[in-house]
Short mmCIF file of C-alpha atoms in Angstrom, two decimals:
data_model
loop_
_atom_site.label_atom_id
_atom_site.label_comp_id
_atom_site.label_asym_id
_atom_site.label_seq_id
_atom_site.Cartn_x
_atom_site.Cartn_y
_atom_site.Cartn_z
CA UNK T 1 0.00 0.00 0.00
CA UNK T 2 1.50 3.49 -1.16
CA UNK T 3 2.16 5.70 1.42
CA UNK T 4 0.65 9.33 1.61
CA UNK T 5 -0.77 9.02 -1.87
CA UNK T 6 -2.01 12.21 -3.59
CA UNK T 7 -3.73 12.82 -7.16
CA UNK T 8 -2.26 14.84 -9.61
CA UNK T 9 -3.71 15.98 -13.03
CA UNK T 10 -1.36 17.56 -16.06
CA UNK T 11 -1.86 20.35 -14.92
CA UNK T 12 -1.18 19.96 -11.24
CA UNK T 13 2.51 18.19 -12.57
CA UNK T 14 3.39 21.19 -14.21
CA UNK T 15 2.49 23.79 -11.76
CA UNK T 16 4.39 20.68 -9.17
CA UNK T 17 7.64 20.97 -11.76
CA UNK T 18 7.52 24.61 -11.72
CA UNK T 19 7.90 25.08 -8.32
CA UNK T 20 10.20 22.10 -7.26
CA UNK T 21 12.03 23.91 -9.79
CA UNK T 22 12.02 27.47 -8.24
CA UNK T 23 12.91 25.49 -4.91
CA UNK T 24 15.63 23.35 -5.91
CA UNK T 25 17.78 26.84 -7.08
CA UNK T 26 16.47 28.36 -4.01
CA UNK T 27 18.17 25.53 -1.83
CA UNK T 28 21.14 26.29 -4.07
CA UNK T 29 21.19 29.76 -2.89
CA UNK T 30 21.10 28.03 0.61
CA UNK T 31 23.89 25.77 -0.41
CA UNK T 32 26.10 28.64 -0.99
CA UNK T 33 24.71 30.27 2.30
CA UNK T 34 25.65 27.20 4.25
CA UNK T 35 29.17 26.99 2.72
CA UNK T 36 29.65 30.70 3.49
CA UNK T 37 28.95 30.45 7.13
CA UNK T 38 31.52 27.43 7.07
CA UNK T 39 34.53 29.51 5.40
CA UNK T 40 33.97 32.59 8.11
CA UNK T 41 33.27 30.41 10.74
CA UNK T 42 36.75 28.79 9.76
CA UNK T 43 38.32 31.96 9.38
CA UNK T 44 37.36 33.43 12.19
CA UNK T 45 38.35 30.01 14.58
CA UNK T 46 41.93 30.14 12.41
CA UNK T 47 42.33 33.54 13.80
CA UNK T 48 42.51 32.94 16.63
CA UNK T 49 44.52 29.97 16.68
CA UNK T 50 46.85 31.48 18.75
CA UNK T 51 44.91 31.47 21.94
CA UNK T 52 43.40 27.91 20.92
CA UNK T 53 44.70 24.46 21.89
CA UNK T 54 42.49 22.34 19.93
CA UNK T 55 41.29 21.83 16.57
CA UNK T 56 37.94 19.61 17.78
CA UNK T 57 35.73 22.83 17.39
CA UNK T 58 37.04 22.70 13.93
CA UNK T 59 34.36 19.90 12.94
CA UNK T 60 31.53 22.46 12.84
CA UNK T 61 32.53 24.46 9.57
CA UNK T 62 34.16 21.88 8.74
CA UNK T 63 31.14 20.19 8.12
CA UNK T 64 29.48 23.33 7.19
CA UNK T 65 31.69 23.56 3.81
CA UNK T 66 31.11 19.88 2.99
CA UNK T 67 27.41 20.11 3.39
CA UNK T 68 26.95 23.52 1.28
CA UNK T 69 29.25 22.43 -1.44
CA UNK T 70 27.11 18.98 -1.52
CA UNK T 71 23.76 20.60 -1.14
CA UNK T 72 24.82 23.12 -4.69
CA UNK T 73 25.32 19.70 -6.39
CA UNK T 74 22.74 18.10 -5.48
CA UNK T 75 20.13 20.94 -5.23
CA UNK T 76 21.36 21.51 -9.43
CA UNK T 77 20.26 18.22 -10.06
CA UNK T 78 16.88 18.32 -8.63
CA UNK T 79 16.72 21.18 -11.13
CA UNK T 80 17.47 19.69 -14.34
CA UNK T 81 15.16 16.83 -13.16
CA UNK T 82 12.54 18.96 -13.04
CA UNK T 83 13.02 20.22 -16.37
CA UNK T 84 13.13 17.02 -18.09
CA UNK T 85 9.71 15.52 -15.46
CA UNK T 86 7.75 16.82 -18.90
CA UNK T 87 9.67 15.64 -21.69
CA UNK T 88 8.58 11.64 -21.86
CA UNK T 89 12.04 10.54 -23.50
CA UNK T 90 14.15 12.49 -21.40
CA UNK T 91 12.75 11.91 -17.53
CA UNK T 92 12.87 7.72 -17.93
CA UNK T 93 16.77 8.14 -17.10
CA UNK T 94 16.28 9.85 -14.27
CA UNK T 95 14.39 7.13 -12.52
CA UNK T 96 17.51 5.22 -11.50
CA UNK T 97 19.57 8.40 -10.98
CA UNK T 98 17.08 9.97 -8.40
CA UNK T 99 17.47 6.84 -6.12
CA UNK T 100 21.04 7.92 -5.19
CA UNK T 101 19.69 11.15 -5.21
CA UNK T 102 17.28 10.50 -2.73
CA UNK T 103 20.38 9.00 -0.55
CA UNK T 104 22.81 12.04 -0.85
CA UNK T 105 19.78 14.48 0.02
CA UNK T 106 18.80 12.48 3.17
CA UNK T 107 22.23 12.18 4.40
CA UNK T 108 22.45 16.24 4.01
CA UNK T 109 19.70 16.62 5.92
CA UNK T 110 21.05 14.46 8.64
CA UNK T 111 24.57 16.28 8.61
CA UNK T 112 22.95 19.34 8.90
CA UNK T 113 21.02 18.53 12.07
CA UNK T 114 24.09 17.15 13.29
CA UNK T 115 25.83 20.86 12.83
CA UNK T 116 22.78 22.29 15.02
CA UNK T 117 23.64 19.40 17.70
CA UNK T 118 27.64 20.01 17.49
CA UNK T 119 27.15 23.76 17.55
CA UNK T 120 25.84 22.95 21.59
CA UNK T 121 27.46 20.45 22.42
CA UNK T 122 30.95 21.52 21.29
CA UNK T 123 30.33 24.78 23.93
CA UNK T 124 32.68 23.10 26.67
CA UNK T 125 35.04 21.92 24.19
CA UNK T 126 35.59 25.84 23.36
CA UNK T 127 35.86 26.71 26.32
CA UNK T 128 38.75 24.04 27.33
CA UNK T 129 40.63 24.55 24.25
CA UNK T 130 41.18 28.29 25.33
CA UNK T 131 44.76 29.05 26.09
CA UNK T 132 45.86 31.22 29.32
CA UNK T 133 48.46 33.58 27.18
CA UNK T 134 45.85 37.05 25.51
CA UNK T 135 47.80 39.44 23.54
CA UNK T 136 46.95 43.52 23.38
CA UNK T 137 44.94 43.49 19.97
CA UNK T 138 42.73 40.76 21.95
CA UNK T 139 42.13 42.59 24.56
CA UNK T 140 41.44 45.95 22.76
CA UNK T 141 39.51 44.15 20.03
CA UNK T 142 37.25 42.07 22.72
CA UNK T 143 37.37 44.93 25.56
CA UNK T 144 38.90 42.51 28.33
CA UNK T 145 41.97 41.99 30.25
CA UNK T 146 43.83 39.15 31.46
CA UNK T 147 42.60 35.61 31.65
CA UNK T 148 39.88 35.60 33.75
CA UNK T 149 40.55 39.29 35.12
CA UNK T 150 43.18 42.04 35.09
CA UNK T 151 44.78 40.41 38.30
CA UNK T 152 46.31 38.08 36.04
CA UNK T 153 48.53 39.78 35.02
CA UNK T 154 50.21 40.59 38.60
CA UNK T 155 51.44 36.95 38.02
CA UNK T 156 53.65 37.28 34.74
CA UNK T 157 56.10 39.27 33.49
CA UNK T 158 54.51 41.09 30.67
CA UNK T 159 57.54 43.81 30.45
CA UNK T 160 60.48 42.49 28.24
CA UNK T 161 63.66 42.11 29.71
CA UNK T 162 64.64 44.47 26.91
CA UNK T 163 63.39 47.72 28.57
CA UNK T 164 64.08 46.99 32.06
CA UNK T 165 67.17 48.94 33.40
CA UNK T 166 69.03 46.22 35.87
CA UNK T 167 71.14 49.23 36.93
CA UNK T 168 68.16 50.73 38.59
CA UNK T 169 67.88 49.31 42.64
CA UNK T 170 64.14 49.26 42.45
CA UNK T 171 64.55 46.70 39.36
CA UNK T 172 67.00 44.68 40.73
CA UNK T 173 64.98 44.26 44.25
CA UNK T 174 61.59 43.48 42.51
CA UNK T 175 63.59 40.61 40.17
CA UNK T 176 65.26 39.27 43.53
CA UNK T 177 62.12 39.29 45.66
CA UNK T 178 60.78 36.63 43.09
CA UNK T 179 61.59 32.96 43.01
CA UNK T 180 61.52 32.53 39.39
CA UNK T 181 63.79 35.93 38.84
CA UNK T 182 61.11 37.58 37.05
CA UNK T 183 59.54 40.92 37.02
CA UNK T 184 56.66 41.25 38.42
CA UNK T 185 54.11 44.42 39.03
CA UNK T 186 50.67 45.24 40.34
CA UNK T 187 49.98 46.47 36.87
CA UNK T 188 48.74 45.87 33.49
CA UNK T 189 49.34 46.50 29.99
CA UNK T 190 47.98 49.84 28.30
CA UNK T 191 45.44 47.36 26.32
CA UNK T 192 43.39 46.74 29.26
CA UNK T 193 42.23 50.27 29.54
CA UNK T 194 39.22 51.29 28.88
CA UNK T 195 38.85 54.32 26.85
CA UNK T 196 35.34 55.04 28.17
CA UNK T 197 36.55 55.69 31.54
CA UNK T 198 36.65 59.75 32.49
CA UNK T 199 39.63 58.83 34.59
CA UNK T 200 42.76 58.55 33.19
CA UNK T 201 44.19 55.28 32.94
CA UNK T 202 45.68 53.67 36.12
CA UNK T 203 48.21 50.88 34.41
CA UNK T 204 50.48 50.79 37.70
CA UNK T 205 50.63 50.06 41.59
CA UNK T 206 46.77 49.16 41.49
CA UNK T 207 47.04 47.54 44.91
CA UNK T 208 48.59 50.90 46.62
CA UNK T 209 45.59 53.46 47.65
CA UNK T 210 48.93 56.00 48.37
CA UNK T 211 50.06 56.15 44.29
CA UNK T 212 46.72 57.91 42.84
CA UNK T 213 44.48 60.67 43.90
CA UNK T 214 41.33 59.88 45.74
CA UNK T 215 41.61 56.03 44.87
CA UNK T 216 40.85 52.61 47.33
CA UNK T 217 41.98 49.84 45.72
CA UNK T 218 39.30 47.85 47.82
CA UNK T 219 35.99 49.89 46.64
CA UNK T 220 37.62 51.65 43.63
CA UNK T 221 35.71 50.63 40.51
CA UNK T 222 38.97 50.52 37.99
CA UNK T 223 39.05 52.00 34.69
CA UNK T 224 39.92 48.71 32.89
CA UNK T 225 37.72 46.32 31.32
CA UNK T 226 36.08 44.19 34.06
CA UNK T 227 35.69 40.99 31.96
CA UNK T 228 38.26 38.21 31.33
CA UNK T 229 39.17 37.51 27.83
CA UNK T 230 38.38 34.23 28.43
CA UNK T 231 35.05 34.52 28.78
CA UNK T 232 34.83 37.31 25.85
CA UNK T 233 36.08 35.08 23.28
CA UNK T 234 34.05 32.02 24.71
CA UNK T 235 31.20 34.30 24.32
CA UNK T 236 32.25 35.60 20.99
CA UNK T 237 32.20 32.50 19.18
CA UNK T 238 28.85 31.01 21.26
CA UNK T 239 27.55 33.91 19.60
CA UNK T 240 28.91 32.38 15.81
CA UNK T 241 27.88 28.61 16.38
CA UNK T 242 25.26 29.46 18.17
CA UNK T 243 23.79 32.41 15.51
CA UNK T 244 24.31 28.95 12.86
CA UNK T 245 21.14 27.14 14.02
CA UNK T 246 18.31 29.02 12.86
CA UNK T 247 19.82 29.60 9.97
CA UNK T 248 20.77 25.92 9.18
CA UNK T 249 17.46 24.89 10.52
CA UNK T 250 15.90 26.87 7.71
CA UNK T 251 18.05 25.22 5.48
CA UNK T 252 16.49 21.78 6.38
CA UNK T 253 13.12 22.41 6.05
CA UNK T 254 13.83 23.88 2.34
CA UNK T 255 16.12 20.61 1.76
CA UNK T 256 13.27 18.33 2.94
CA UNK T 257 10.78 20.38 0.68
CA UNK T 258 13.02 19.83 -2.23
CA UNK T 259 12.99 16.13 -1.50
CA UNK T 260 9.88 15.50 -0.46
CA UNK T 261 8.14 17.24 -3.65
CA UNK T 262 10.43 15.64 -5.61
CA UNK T 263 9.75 12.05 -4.80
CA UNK T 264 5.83 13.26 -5.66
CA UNK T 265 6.84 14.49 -9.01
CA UNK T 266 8.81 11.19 -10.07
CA UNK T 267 6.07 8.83 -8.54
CA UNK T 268 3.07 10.82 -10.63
CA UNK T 269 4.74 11.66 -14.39
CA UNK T 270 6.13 7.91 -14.38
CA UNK T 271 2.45 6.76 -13.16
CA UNK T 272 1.08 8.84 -15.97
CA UNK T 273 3.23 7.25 -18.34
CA UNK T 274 3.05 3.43 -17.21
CA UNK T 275 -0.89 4.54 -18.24
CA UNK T 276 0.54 5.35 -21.55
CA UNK T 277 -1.57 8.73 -20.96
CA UNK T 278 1.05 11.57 -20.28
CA UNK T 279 -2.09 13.87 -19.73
CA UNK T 280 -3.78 12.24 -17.65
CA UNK T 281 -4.49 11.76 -13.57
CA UNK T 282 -2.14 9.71 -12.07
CA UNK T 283 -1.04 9.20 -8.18
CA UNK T 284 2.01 10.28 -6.40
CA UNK T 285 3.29 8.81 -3.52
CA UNK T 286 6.55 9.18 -1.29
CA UNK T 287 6.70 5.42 -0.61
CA UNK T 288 5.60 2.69 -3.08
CA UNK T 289 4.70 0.39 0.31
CA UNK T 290 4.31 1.26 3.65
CA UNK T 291 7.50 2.10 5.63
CA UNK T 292 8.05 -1.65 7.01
CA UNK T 293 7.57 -3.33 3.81
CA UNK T 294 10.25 -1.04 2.08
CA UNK T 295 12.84 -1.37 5.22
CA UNK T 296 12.77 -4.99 4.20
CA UNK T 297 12.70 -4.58 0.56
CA UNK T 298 15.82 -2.65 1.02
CA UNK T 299 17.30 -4.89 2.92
CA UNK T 300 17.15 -7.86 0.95
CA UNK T 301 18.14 -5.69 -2.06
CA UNK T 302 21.65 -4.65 -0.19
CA UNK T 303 22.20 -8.40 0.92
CA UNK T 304 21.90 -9.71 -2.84
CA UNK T 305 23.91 -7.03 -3.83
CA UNK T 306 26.26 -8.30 -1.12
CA UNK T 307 26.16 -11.74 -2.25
CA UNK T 308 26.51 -11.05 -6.03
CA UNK T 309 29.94 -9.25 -4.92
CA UNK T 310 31.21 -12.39 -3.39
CA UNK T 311 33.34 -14.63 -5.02
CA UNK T 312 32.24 -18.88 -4.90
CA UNK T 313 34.86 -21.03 -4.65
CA UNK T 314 32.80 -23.81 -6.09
CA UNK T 315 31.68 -22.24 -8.95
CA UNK T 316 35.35 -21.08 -9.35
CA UNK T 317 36.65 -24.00 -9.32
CA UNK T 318 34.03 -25.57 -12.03
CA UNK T 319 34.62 -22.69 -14.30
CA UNK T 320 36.00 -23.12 -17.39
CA UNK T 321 39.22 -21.35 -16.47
CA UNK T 322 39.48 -23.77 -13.59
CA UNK T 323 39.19 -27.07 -15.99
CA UNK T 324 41.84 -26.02 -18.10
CA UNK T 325 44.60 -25.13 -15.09
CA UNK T 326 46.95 -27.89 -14.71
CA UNK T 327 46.78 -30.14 -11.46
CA UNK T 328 49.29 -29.40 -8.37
CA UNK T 329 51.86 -31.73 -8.45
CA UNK T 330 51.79 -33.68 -4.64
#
């Protein structure tokens, strides 16, 4: 028994191929959309490769490129199907073609709900794959400082030994009071200020209430940026995988349109013309049997496939080929 069978006159088949047609290029147009997000999704992760000690997260445009390059193909052959569903000696050829068709567009669809999945679940494998080190165009590009905050940066050396004068006493009692000999300050770079602030910038000695005006380290709100770069760029790109769904979701349902109406149009012109009446009413269906019934039809199609693919010994041995080879001596 058919499943989800529908009538369709001439008429209705044309007015079917015209807009399957208008569909398939639009899901083109998505294709190229899709591939898009992938390559500045990509660009954007490669970056900042710098700060990044993974390449898992990669798997999302990844896929992205691979399933907007695929959907353009495939997509531009639902469209030149559609143009030959009218012509009776042209659309026979397709009928074999579409069935691989049929394949590659279901596994699309399937890839690109698992981008929608990956772009949520990957979220704490972003987050891990964040180094510690931020550079100044980070933190003037994102508006943070430091790792987590700008205390961070009391704990490394962030002035090059180049520029440090060891003649001065201050300098050389700062690098002795530290275990690891290095320089260390209760400030940060001129990156982390914020340029907002009506105060002038306070880079240095942000734990001593005595060095600035009017200032309490304890209560003081600073005039750096309060966030961690951390969290900006984990935020930054949540913002990119996350912004991906809707827009791949959309995708699918025009990818599932495109298959779905396309199945319809097959099943109804070759109906029509197993009547030997191009003109007339004939039915479309999406599945020639109910859903059960073609599970098992495909299965025993793979598994003689399968077994036609497999070599006998027996009948290898009473080939012709085998007669004529000479016994093995003993």
């Amino acid at each position: 028994m058919a499943l989800l069978k529908m009538k369709f006159t001439q008429h209705r088949r044309v007015r079917l191929a015209q807009g399957l047609w208008l569909l398939s290029w639009m899901a083109v147009l998505c294709g190229s959309f899709v591939f898009s997000l992938g390559v500045y999704l990509k660009i954007e992760l490669l970056r900042r490769s710098e700060v990044m000690e993974n390449t898992e997260i990669h798997v999302v445009p990844n896929i992205l490129m691979l399933v907007g390059l695929a959907s353009i193909g495939t997509n531009w052959v639902a469209g030149r199907a559609c143009q030959d569903s009218m012509d009776p000696s042209r659309f026979p050829r397709w009928k074999f073609l579409l069935l691989g068709w049929y394949a590659v567009a279901a596994l699309l669809c399937c890839l690109l709900i698992a981008v929608v999945v990956l772009s949520y679940a990957l979220q704490g494998r972003l987050e891990e794959s964040l180094k510690k080190e931020t550079i100044d165009r980070l933190q003037m590009e994102f508006r943070c400082c430091g790792n987590t905050n700008f205390r961070d940066w009391f704990e490394v050396q962030w002035v090059s030994n180049r520029y440090l004068d060891y003649t001065s006493k201050d300098i050389k009692d700062r690098i002795r009071s530290n275990i690891d000999g290095r320089y260390l300050l209760d400030g940060v770079p001129f990156s982390c200020c914020n340029p907002a602030s009506p105060r002038p910038c306070l880079q240095y000695h942000l734990t001593d209430n005595s060095a600035h005006y009017n200032y309490d380290f304890q209560n003081e709100e600073l005039n750096l940026y309060n966030r961690g770069c951390r969290q900006a760029l984990i935020d930054y790109y949540m913002d990119l995988m996350n912004s991906t769904g809707p827009g791949v979701l959309s995708v699918i349902l025009i990818q599932m349109s495109v298959l779905l109406s396309l199945r319809y149009l097959q099943t109804s012109v070759e109906g029509a013309m197993a009547q030997e009446q191009p003109e007339g009413v004939s039915e479309g269906f999406l599945l020639e049997k109910g859903v059960k019934e073609t599970l098992e039809e495909a299965k025993v199609k793979i598994l003689l496939m399968l077994k036609f693919g497999q070599v006998d010994p027996d009948a290898a041995e009473g080939s012709p080929d085998a007669e004529k080879a000479p016994p093995s001596s003993s």
